[in-house]
Amino acid sequence: MKELNVKKVSAAGLSVEAVPALLDKEKIVFQPIDTVNWAAYPYCPAVQFRIAYTDDSLLLHYKVSEASVRAVAGHDNGPVWEDACVEFFSIPAGDGVYYNVECNCAGTLLVAAGGGREGRVHAPQEVLDRVQRWSSLGRASFEERVGECAWEVALVIPFTTFFAHDIRSLEGKSIRANFYKCGDCLQTPHFLSWNPIELPSPNFHCPQFFGSLKFE
């Protein structure tokens, strides 16, 4: 199981556009999302992420280079996984309830909570509205663009995003989590993970295969 130490940073009044520069300054290194778990989907675009946290938020920065991009999901809690999509799944309270925070390449989000793949509860829009998003491709939706494309997204995810819990701090805690890259409706579908998944077919809703984040 992979483990990652998550550094605490000071980010009072930080805008989401400034997240990459702050993480550069804090020397937060990128981690690859490069595990190909299923031989039927061998394509492995270049994907990396880095993560830090503040008194009240998670800071996430993804960098991707892939053969095509797509951002058709035009509203939050739509099918962003069909687009060029990066995902963060975690169990912030350690009680078996995990959250999926999925973001397409235009910064459109899906956030849901539950104990398994079925019966998940979507975050209310007012919760989603508090998540700051920045995309190097802009925020407008678009049809698939074929051709090598590099893109980045940054997110400021307040702890209130974990809407089924009352998370006040993550300092000193260890939580189970995994990071993913997918694109179910891209010309070359793929399903990459940070921590490996030992299942017969693509499925990211598998907390038994989450890695560990240790918050300093």
Coordinates of N, CA and C in Angstrom, one line a residue:
M1 N 0.8 -1.2 0.0 CA 0.0 0.0 0.0 C 0.9 1.2 0.0
K2 N 0.6 2.2 -0.9 CA 1.3 3.4 -1.0 C 1.0 4.3 0.2
E3 N 2.0 5.1 0.7 CA 1.7 6.1 1.7 C 2.3 7.4 1.2
L4 N 1.7 8.5 1.6 CA 2.1 9.8 1.2 C 1.9 10.7 2.4
N5 N 3.0 11.5 2.8 CA 2.9 12.5 3.8 C 2.4 13.8 3.1
V6 N 1.4 14.4 3.8 CA 0.8 15.6 3.3 C 1.2 16.8 4.2
K7 N 1.9 17.7 3.6 CA 2.4 18.9 4.3 C 1.3 19.9 4.6
K8 N 1.4 20.6 5.7 CA 0.5 21.7 6.0 C 1.2 23.0 5.6
V9 N 0.4 23.8 4.9 CA 0.9 25.1 4.4 C -0.1 26.2 4.9
S10 N 0.5 27.4 4.9 CA -0.3 28.6 5.2 C -0.8 29.2 3.9
A11 N -2.1 29.4 3.9 CA -2.7 29.9 2.6 C -3.9 30.8 2.9
A12 N -3.8 31.7 3.8 CA -4.9 32.6 4.1 C -5.2 33.5 2.9
G13 N -6.4 33.5 2.5 CA -6.8 34.3 1.4 C -6.3 33.9 0.0
L14 N -5.9 32.6 -0.1 CA -5.3 32.1 -1.3 C -6.3 32.0 -2.4
S15 N -6.0 32.4 -3.6 CA -6.9 32.2 -4.7 C -6.5 30.9 -5.4
V16 N -7.4 30.2 -6.0 CA -7.1 28.8 -6.5 C -6.1 28.9 -7.6
E17 N -6.1 30.1 -8.4 CA -5.1 30.2 -9.4 C -3.7 30.2 -8.9
A18 N -3.5 30.6 -7.6 CA -2.2 30.7 -7.0 C -1.7 29.4 -6.4
V19 N -2.5 28.3 -6.4 CA -2.2 27.1 -5.8 C -0.9 26.4 -6.4
P20 N -0.8 26.4 -7.7 CA 0.5 25.8 -8.3 C 1.7 26.5 -7.8
A21 N 1.7 27.8 -7.8 CA 2.9 28.6 -7.4 C 3.2 28.4 -5.9
L22 N 2.1 28.3 -5.1 CA 2.3 28.0 -3.6 C 3.0 26.7 -3.4
L23 N 2.5 25.6 -4.1 CA 3.0 24.3 -4.0 C 4.4 24.2 -4.5
D24 N 4.7 25.0 -5.5 CA 6.1 25.1 -6.0 C 7.0 25.7 -4.8
K25 N 6.5 26.8 -4.3 CA 7.3 27.5 -3.2 C 7.5 26.5 -2.0
E26 N 6.5 25.7 -1.7 CA 6.6 24.8 -0.6 C 7.3 23.5 -0.9
K27 N 7.7 23.4 -2.2 CA 8.5 22.2 -2.6 C 7.6 20.9 -2.5
I28 N 6.4 21.0 -2.8 CA 5.5 19.9 -2.8 C 5.7 19.1 -4.1
V29 N 6.1 17.9 -4.0 CA 6.5 17.1 -5.2 C 5.3 16.4 -5.8
F30 N 5.3 16.2 -7.1 CA 4.3 15.5 -7.8 C 4.4 14.0 -7.6
Q31 N 3.3 13.3 -7.6 CA 3.2 11.9 -7.5 C 2.5 11.3 -8.7
P32 N 3.0 10.2 -9.3 CA 2.4 9.7 -10.5 C 1.1 9.0 -10.3
I33 N 0.2 9.1 -11.2 CA -1.0 8.3 -11.3 C -0.7 7.4 -12.5
D34 N -0.1 6.3 -12.3 CA 0.4 5.5 -13.5 C 0.2 4.0 -13.4
T35 N -0.6 3.6 -12.5 CA -0.9 2.1 -12.4 C -2.0 1.7 -13.4
V36 N -1.6 0.9 -14.4 CA -2.6 0.3 -15.3 C -3.0 -1.0 -14.7
N37 N -4.2 -1.0 -14.3 CA -4.7 -2.2 -13.5 C -5.4 -3.2 -14.4
W38 N -5.8 -2.8 -15.6 CA -6.6 -3.8 -16.5 C -6.0 -3.8 -17.9
A39 N -5.5 -5.0 -18.3 CA -4.8 -5.2 -19.6 C -5.7 -4.8 -20.8
A40 N -7.0 -4.8 -20.6 CA -7.9 -4.4 -21.7 C -7.8 -2.9 -22.0
Y41 N -7.3 -2.2 -21.1 CA -7.2 -0.7 -21.2 C -5.7 -0.3 -20.9
P42 N -4.8 -0.5 -21.9 CA -3.4 -0.4 -21.6 C -2.9 1.1 -21.7
Y43 N -3.7 2.0 -22.3 CA -3.2 3.3 -22.6 C -2.9 4.0 -21.2
C44 N -1.7 4.6 -21.2 CA -1.3 5.3 -19.9 C -0.8 6.7 -20.2
P45 N -1.7 7.7 -20.2 CA -1.2 9.1 -20.3 C -0.4 9.5 -19.2
A46 N 0.3 10.6 -19.3 CA 1.2 11.1 -18.3 C 0.3 11.9 -17.3
V47 N 0.2 11.4 -16.1 CA -0.7 12.0 -15.1 C 0.1 12.1 -13.8
Q48 N 0.0 13.3 -13.1 CA 0.6 13.4 -11.8 C -0.2 14.4 -11.0
F49 N -0.1 14.2 -9.6 CA -0.8 15.1 -8.7 C 0.1 15.5 -7.6
R50 N -0.3 16.5 -6.9 CA 0.4 16.9 -5.6 C -0.7 17.4 -4.7
I51 N -0.5 17.3 -3.4 CA -1.5 17.6 -2.4 C -0.8 18.2 -1.2
A52 N -1.5 19.2 -0.6 CA -1.1 19.8 0.6 C -2.4 20.2 1.4
Y53 N -2.3 20.7 2.6 CA -3.5 21.1 3.3 C -3.3 22.4 4.1
T54 N -4.4 23.0 4.5 CA -4.3 24.2 5.3 C -5.2 24.0 6.6
D55 N -5.5 25.0 7.3 CA -6.3 24.9 8.5 C -7.7 24.4 8.2
D56 N -8.2 24.7 6.9 CA -9.6 24.4 6.6 C -9.8 23.8 5.2
S57 N -8.8 23.5 4.5 CA -8.9 23.0 3.1 C -7.8 22.1 2.7
L58 N -8.2 21.3 1.7 CA -7.2 20.5 0.9 C -6.8 21.3 -0.4
L59 N -5.6 21.2 -0.7 CA -5.1 21.9 -2.0 C -4.6 20.7 -2.9
L60 N -5.2 20.7 -4.1 CA -4.9 19.6 -5.1 C -4.5 20.2 -6.4
H61 N -3.5 19.7 -7.0 CA -3.0 20.2 -8.3 C -2.7 18.9 -9.1
Y62 N -3.3 18.9 -10.3 CA -3.1 17.8 -11.2 C -2.5 18.3 -12.5
K63 N -1.6 17.5 -13.1 CA -1.0 17.8 -14.4 C -1.2 16.5 -15.3
V64 N -1.7 16.8 -16.5 CA -2.0 15.7 -17.4 C -1.5 16.0 -18.8
S65 N -1.0 14.9 -19.5 CA -0.8 15.0 -21.0 C -1.3 13.8 -21.6
E66 N -2.3 14.0 -22.5 CA -2.9 12.8 -23.1 C -3.3 13.0 -24.6
A67 N -3.8 12.0 -25.2 CA -4.0 12.0 -26.7 C -5.2 12.7 -27.1
S68 N -6.2 13.0 -26.2 CA -7.3 13.8 -26.5 C -7.9 14.2 -25.2
V69 N -8.7 15.3 -25.3 CA -9.4 15.8 -24.1 C -10.9 16.1 -24.5
R70 N -11.7 16.1 -23.4 CA -13.2 16.2 -23.6 C -13.7 16.8 -22.3
A71 N -14.6 17.7 -22.4 CA -15.3 18.3 -21.3 C -16.8 18.6 -21.6
V72 N -17.5 17.5 -21.8 CA -18.9 17.6 -22.3 C -19.9 17.9 -21.1
A73 N -19.6 17.3 -19.9 CA -20.4 17.5 -18.8 C -20.4 19.0 -18.4
G74 N -21.6 19.6 -18.6 CA -21.7 21.0 -18.5 C -22.1 21.6 -17.1
H75 N -22.4 20.7 -16.2 CA -22.8 21.1 -14.9 C -22.3 20.2 -13.8
D76 N -22.2 20.7 -12.6 CA -21.7 19.8 -11.5 C -22.6 18.6 -11.2
N77 N -22.0 17.6 -10.8 CA -22.7 16.3 -10.5 C -23.2 15.6 -11.7
G78 N -22.7 16.0 -12.9 CA -23.0 15.3 -14.1 C -21.9 14.2 -14.3
P79 N -22.0 13.6 -15.5 CA -21.1 12.4 -15.8 C -19.7 12.8 -16.2
V80 N -19.0 13.5 -15.2 CA -17.6 14.0 -15.5 C -16.6 12.9 -15.8
W81 N -16.9 11.7 -15.3 CA -16.0 10.5 -15.6 C -15.9 10.1 -17.0
E82 N -16.9 10.6 -17.8 CA -16.9 10.3 -19.3 C -15.9 11.2 -20.0
D83 N -15.6 12.3 -19.4 CA -14.6 13.3 -19.9 C -13.2 13.0 -19.5
A84 N -12.3 13.8 -19.9 CA -10.9 13.8 -19.4 C -11.0 14.2 -17.9
C85 N -10.8 13.2 -17.0 CA -11.2 13.4 -15.6 C -10.2 12.9 -14.6
V86 N -9.9 13.7 -13.6 CA -9.1 13.3 -12.5 C -9.9 13.2 -11.2
E87 N -9.6 12.2 -10.3 CA -10.5 11.9 -9.2 C -9.7 11.7 -7.9
F88 N -10.3 12.0 -6.8 CA -9.7 11.9 -5.5 C -10.8 11.2 -4.6
F89 N -10.6 10.0 -4.2 CA -11.5 9.3 -3.3 C -10.8 9.2 -1.9
S90 N -11.6 9.4 -0.8 CA -11.0 9.4 0.5 C -12.0 9.0 1.5
I91 N -11.5 8.6 2.7 CA -12.4 8.2 3.9 C -11.9 9.2 5.0
P92 N -12.4 10.4 5.0 CA -11.8 11.4 5.9 C -12.1 11.2 7.4
A93 N -13.2 10.5 7.7 CA -13.6 10.3 9.1 C -13.2 8.9 9.6
G94 N -12.7 8.0 8.7 CA -12.3 6.7 9.2 C -13.4 5.8 9.5
D95 N -14.7 6.1 9.1 CA -15.8 5.3 9.5 C -16.4 4.5 8.4
G96 N -15.7 4.4 7.3 CA -16.1 3.6 6.2 C -16.9 4.3 5.1
V97 N -17.3 5.6 5.4 CA -17.9 6.4 4.4 C -16.8 7.1 3.6
Y98 N -16.9 6.9 2.3 CA -15.8 7.5 1.4 C -16.5 8.5 0.5
Y99 N -15.7 9.5 0.2 CA -16.1 10.6 -0.8 C -15.4 10.4 -2.1
N100 N -16.1 10.7 -3.2 CA -15.4 10.8 -4.5 C -15.6 12.2 -4.9
V101 N -14.4 12.8 -5.2 CA -14.3 14.2 -5.7 C -13.7 14.0 -7.1
E102 N -14.6 14.2 -8.1 CA -14.2 14.0 -9.5 C -14.2 15.3 -10.3
C103 N -13.2 15.6 -11.1 CA -13.1 16.9 -11.8 C -12.7 16.7 -13.2
N104 N -13.5 17.2 -14.1 CA -13.0 17.1 -15.5 C -12.1 18.2 -15.9
C105 N -11.6 18.2 -17.1 CA -10.5 19.1 -17.5 C -11.0 20.5 -17.6
A106 N -12.3 20.8 -17.4 CA -12.8 22.2 -17.4 C -13.2 22.6 -16.0
G107 N -12.8 21.8 -15.0 CA -13.1 22.2 -13.6 C -14.6 21.9 -13.2
T108 N -15.3 21.1 -13.9 CA -16.6 20.7 -13.5 C -16.5 19.5 -12.6
L109 N -17.3 19.6 -11.5 CA -17.1 18.6 -10.4 C -18.3 17.7 -10.2
L110 N -17.9 16.5 -9.6 CA -18.9 15.6 -9.0 C -18.4 15.3 -7.7
V111 N -19.2 15.4 -6.7 CA -18.9 15.0 -5.3 C -20.0 14.2 -4.7
A112 N -19.7 13.1 -4.2 CA -20.7 12.2 -3.6 C -20.1 11.5 -2.4
A113 N -21.0 10.9 -1.5 CA -20.6 10.2 -0.3 C -21.4 9.0 -0.2
G114 N -20.8 8.0 0.5 CA -21.5 6.7 0.8 C -20.5 5.6 1.2
G115 N -21.1 4.5 1.5 CA -20.3 3.4 2.0 C -19.9 2.4 0.8
G116 N -20.5 2.6 -0.3 CA -20.2 1.7 -1.5 C -20.6 2.4 -2.8
R117 N -20.5 1.6 -3.9 CA -20.8 2.2 -5.2 C -22.3 2.6 -5.4
E118 N -23.2 1.8 -4.8 CA -24.6 2.0 -4.9 C -25.1 3.0 -3.8
G119 N -26.2 3.7 -4.2 CA -26.8 4.5 -3.2 C -26.0 5.7 -2.7
R120 N -25.1 6.2 -3.6 CA -24.3 7.4 -3.1 C -25.2 8.6 -3.1
V121 N -24.8 9.5 -2.2 CA -25.5 10.8 -2.1 C -24.7 11.9 -2.6
H122 N -25.2 12.7 -3.6 CA -24.5 13.8 -4.2 C -24.4 15.0 -3.3
A123 N -23.4 15.7 -3.3 CA -23.2 16.9 -2.5 C -24.2 18.0 -3.0
P124 N -24.8 18.7 -2.1 CA -25.7 19.8 -2.6 C -24.9 20.9 -3.3
Q125 N -25.5 21.6 -4.2 CA -24.8 22.6 -5.0 C -24.1 23.7 -4.2
E126 N -24.7 24.0 -3.0 CA -24.0 25.0 -2.2 C -22.7 24.5 -1.6
V127 N -22.6 23.2 -1.5 CA -21.3 22.6 -1.1 C -20.3 22.7 -2.2
L128 N -20.8 22.3 -3.4 CA -19.9 22.3 -4.6 C -19.4 23.8 -4.9
D129 N -20.3 24.7 -4.7 CA -19.9 26.1 -5.0 C -18.8 26.6 -4.1
R130 N -18.5 26.0 -3.0 CA -17.4 26.5 -2.1 C -16.1 25.9 -2.6
V131 N -16.1 24.9 -3.5 CA -14.8 24.4 -4.0 C -14.3 25.3 -5.1
Q132 N -13.2 25.9 -4.9 CA -12.6 26.7 -5.9 C -11.9 25.8 -6.9
R133 N -12.1 26.2 -8.2 CA -11.5 25.4 -9.3 C -10.8 26.3 -10.3
W134 N -9.6 25.8 -10.8 CA -8.9 26.5 -11.9 C -8.5 25.4 -12.9
S135 N -8.7 25.7 -14.2 CA -8.3 24.8 -15.2 C -7.5 25.6 -16.3
S136 N -6.4 25.1 -16.7 CA -5.6 25.7 -17.8 C -6.3 25.8 -19.1
L137 N -7.4 25.0 -19.2 CA -8.2 25.0 -20.5 C -9.4 25.9 -20.4
G138 N -9.6 26.6 -19.3 CA -10.8 27.4 -19.1 C -11.9 26.6 -18.5
R139 N -13.0 27.2 -18.2 CA -14.1 26.6 -17.5 C -15.3 26.2 -18.4
A140 N -15.2 26.5 -19.7 CA -16.3 26.2 -20.6 C -16.3 24.7 -21.1
S141 N -17.4 24.1 -21.2 CA -17.5 22.7 -21.7 C -17.2 22.7 -23.2
F142 N -16.7 21.6 -23.7 CA -16.4 21.4 -25.1 C -16.4 19.9 -25.5
E143 N -16.6 19.7 -26.8 CA -16.6 18.3 -27.3 C -15.1 17.8 -27.4
E144 N -14.9 16.6 -27.7 CA -13.6 16.0 -27.7 C -12.7 16.7 -28.7
R145 N -11.5 17.0 -28.3 CA -10.4 17.5 -29.1 C -9.3 16.4 -29.2
V146 N -9.1 15.9 -30.4 CA -8.1 14.9 -30.6 C -6.8 15.5 -31.0
G147 N -5.7 15.0 -30.4 CA -4.4 15.5 -30.5 C -3.8 15.7 -29.2
E148 N -2.5 15.5 -29.1 CA -1.8 15.5 -27.8 C -2.1 16.9 -27.1
C149 N -2.5 16.8 -25.8 CA -2.9 18.0 -25.1 C -2.4 17.9 -23.7
A150 N -1.8 18.9 -23.2 CA -1.4 19.0 -21.8 C -2.4 20.0 -21.1
W151 N -2.8 19.6 -19.9 CA -3.7 20.4 -19.1 C -3.5 20.3 -17.6
E152 N -3.9 21.2 -16.9 CA -3.8 21.2 -15.4 C -5.1 21.7 -14.8
V153 N -5.4 21.2 -13.6 CA -6.4 21.7 -12.8 C -5.9 21.8 -11.4
A154 N -6.4 22.9 -10.7 CA -6.1 23.0 -9.3 C -7.4 23.2 -8.5
L155 N -7.5 22.7 -7.3 CA -8.7 22.7 -6.5 C -8.4 23.2 -5.1
V156 N -9.2 24.0 -4.5 CA -9.2 24.3 -3.1 C -10.5 23.7 -2.6
I157 N -10.3 22.6 -1.8 CA -11.4 21.8 -1.3 C -11.6 22.0 0.2
P158 N -12.5 22.9 0.6 CA -12.7 23.1 2.0 C -13.2 21.8 2.7
F159 N -12.9 21.7 4.0 CA -13.3 20.5 4.7 C -14.9 20.3 4.7
T160 N -15.6 21.4 4.5 CA -17.0 21.4 4.4 C -17.5 20.6 3.2
T161 N -16.6 20.3 2.2 CA -17.0 19.4 1.1 C -17.3 18.0 1.6
F162 N -16.8 17.6 2.7 CA -17.1 16.3 3.3 C -18.5 16.5 4.1
F163 N -19.5 16.7 3.3 CA -20.8 17.3 3.8 C -21.5 16.4 4.7
A164 N -21.2 15.1 4.7 CA -21.9 14.2 5.6 C -21.2 14.0 7.0
H165 N -20.2 14.8 7.1 CA -19.4 14.8 8.4 C -19.1 16.2 8.8
D166 N -18.6 16.3 10.0 CA -18.1 17.6 10.5 C -16.6 17.5 10.8
I167 N -15.9 17.7 9.7 CA -14.4 17.6 9.7 C -13.8 19.0 10.0
R168 N -13.2 19.2 11.2 CA -12.7 20.5 11.6 C -11.2 20.6 11.3
S169 N -10.5 19.4 11.3 CA -9.0 19.4 11.2 C -8.6 18.0 10.7
L170 N -7.5 18.0 9.9 CA -6.9 16.7 9.5 C -5.5 16.6 10.1
E171 N -5.1 17.6 10.9 CA -3.7 17.6 11.4 C -3.4 16.4 12.2
G172 N -2.3 15.7 11.9 CA -1.9 14.5 12.6 C -2.7 13.3 12.3
K173 N -3.6 13.3 11.4 CA -4.4 12.2 11.1 C -3.9 11.4 9.9
S174 N -4.2 10.1 9.8 CA -4.0 9.3 8.6 C -5.3 8.9 8.1
I175 N -5.5 9.1 6.7 CA -6.8 8.7 6.1 C -6.5 7.8 4.9
R176 N -7.4 6.9 4.6 CA -7.2 6.1 3.4 C -7.7 6.9 2.2
A177 N -7.0 6.8 1.0 CA -7.4 7.5 -0.2 C -6.8 6.9 -1.4
N178 N -7.3 7.3 -2.5 CA -6.7 6.9 -3.8 C -7.0 8.1 -4.8
F179 N -6.2 8.1 -5.9 CA -6.2 9.1 -6.9 C -6.3 8.4 -8.2
Y180 N -7.1 8.9 -9.1 CA -7.4 8.3 -10.4 C -7.4 9.2 -11.6
K181 N -7.2 8.6 -12.8 CA -7.4 9.3 -14.0 C -8.2 8.4 -14.9
C182 N -9.3 9.0 -15.5 CA -10.1 8.2 -16.5 C -10.6 9.1 -17.6
G183 N -11.3 8.4 -18.5 CA -11.9 9.1 -19.6 C -12.8 8.1 -20.4
D184 N -13.9 7.8 -19.8 CA -14.7 6.6 -20.3 C -15.1 6.8 -21.7
C185 N -15.4 8.1 -22.2 CA -15.9 8.3 -23.5 C -14.8 9.0 -24.4
L186 N -13.6 9.0 -24.0 CA -12.5 9.5 -24.9 C -12.2 8.4 -26.0
Q187 N -11.5 8.9 -27.0 CA -11.2 7.9 -28.1 C -10.4 6.7 -27.6
T188 N -9.6 6.9 -26.6 CA -8.9 5.8 -25.9 C -9.2 5.8 -24.5
P189 N -10.2 5.1 -24.1 CA -10.6 5.0 -22.6 C -9.5 4.4 -21.8
H190 N -9.4 4.9 -20.6 CA -8.3 4.4 -19.7 C -8.7 4.6 -18.3
F191 N -8.1 3.9 -17.4 CA -8.5 3.8 -16.0 C -7.2 3.6 -15.1
L192 N -6.6 4.7 -14.8 CA -5.3 4.7 -14.0 C -5.6 5.0 -12.6
S193 N -4.7 4.4 -11.7 CA -4.8 4.7 -10.3 C -3.4 5.0 -9.7
W194 N -3.4 5.7 -8.5 CA -2.2 5.9 -7.8 C -1.8 4.6 -7.0
N195 N -2.7 4.1 -6.2 CA -2.5 2.8 -5.5 C -3.1 1.7 -6.4
P196 N -2.4 0.6 -6.5 CA -3.0 -0.5 -7.4 C -4.3 -1.0 -6.9
I197 N -5.1 -1.5 -7.9 CA -6.4 -2.1 -7.7 C -6.4 -3.5 -8.2
E198 N -6.7 -4.5 -7.4 CA -6.7 -5.9 -7.8 C -8.1 -6.4 -7.9
L199 N -8.7 -6.0 -9.0 CA -10.1 -6.4 -9.3 C -10.1 -6.8 -10.8
P200 N -11.1 -7.6 -11.2 CA -11.0 -8.1 -12.6 C -11.4 -7.1 -13.7
S201 N -12.2 -6.1 -13.3 CA -12.6 -5.1 -14.3 C -12.6 -3.7 -13.7
P202 N -12.6 -2.7 -14.5 CA -12.4 -1.3 -14.0 C -13.5 -0.9 -12.9
N203 N -13.0 -0.5 -11.8 CA -13.9 -0.1 -10.7 C -13.0 0.7 -9.7
F204 N -13.4 2.0 -9.6 CA -12.6 2.9 -8.6 C -13.3 2.9 -7.3
H205 N -14.5 2.3 -7.1 CA -15.2 2.4 -5.9 C -14.8 1.1 -5.0
C206 N -13.5 1.2 -4.6 CA -13.0 0.0 -3.9 C -12.0 0.5 -2.8
P207 N -12.6 0.9 -1.7 CA -11.8 1.5 -0.6 C -10.8 0.5 0.0
Q208 N -11.0 -0.8 -0.3 CA -10.1 -1.8 0.2 C -8.7 -1.7 -0.5
F209 N -8.7 -0.9 -1.6 CA -7.4 -0.7 -2.3 C -7.0 0.7 -2.2
F210 N -7.5 1.5 -1.3 CA -7.0 2.8 -1.1 C -5.6 2.8 -0.5
G211 N -4.8 3.8 -0.8 CA -3.5 4.0 -0.1 C -3.7 4.8 1.2
S212 N -2.6 5.4 1.7 CA -2.7 6.2 3.0 C -2.1 7.5 2.8
L213 N -2.9 8.5 3.3 CA -2.4 9.9 3.4 C -2.1 10.2 4.9
K214 N -0.9 10.7 5.2 CA -0.6 11.1 6.6 C -0.4 12.6 6.6
F215 N -1.3 13.2 7.4 CA -1.3 14.7 7.4 C -0.4 15.1 8.6
E216 N 0.6 15.9 8.2 CA 1.7 16.3 9.2 C 1.1 17.3 10.2

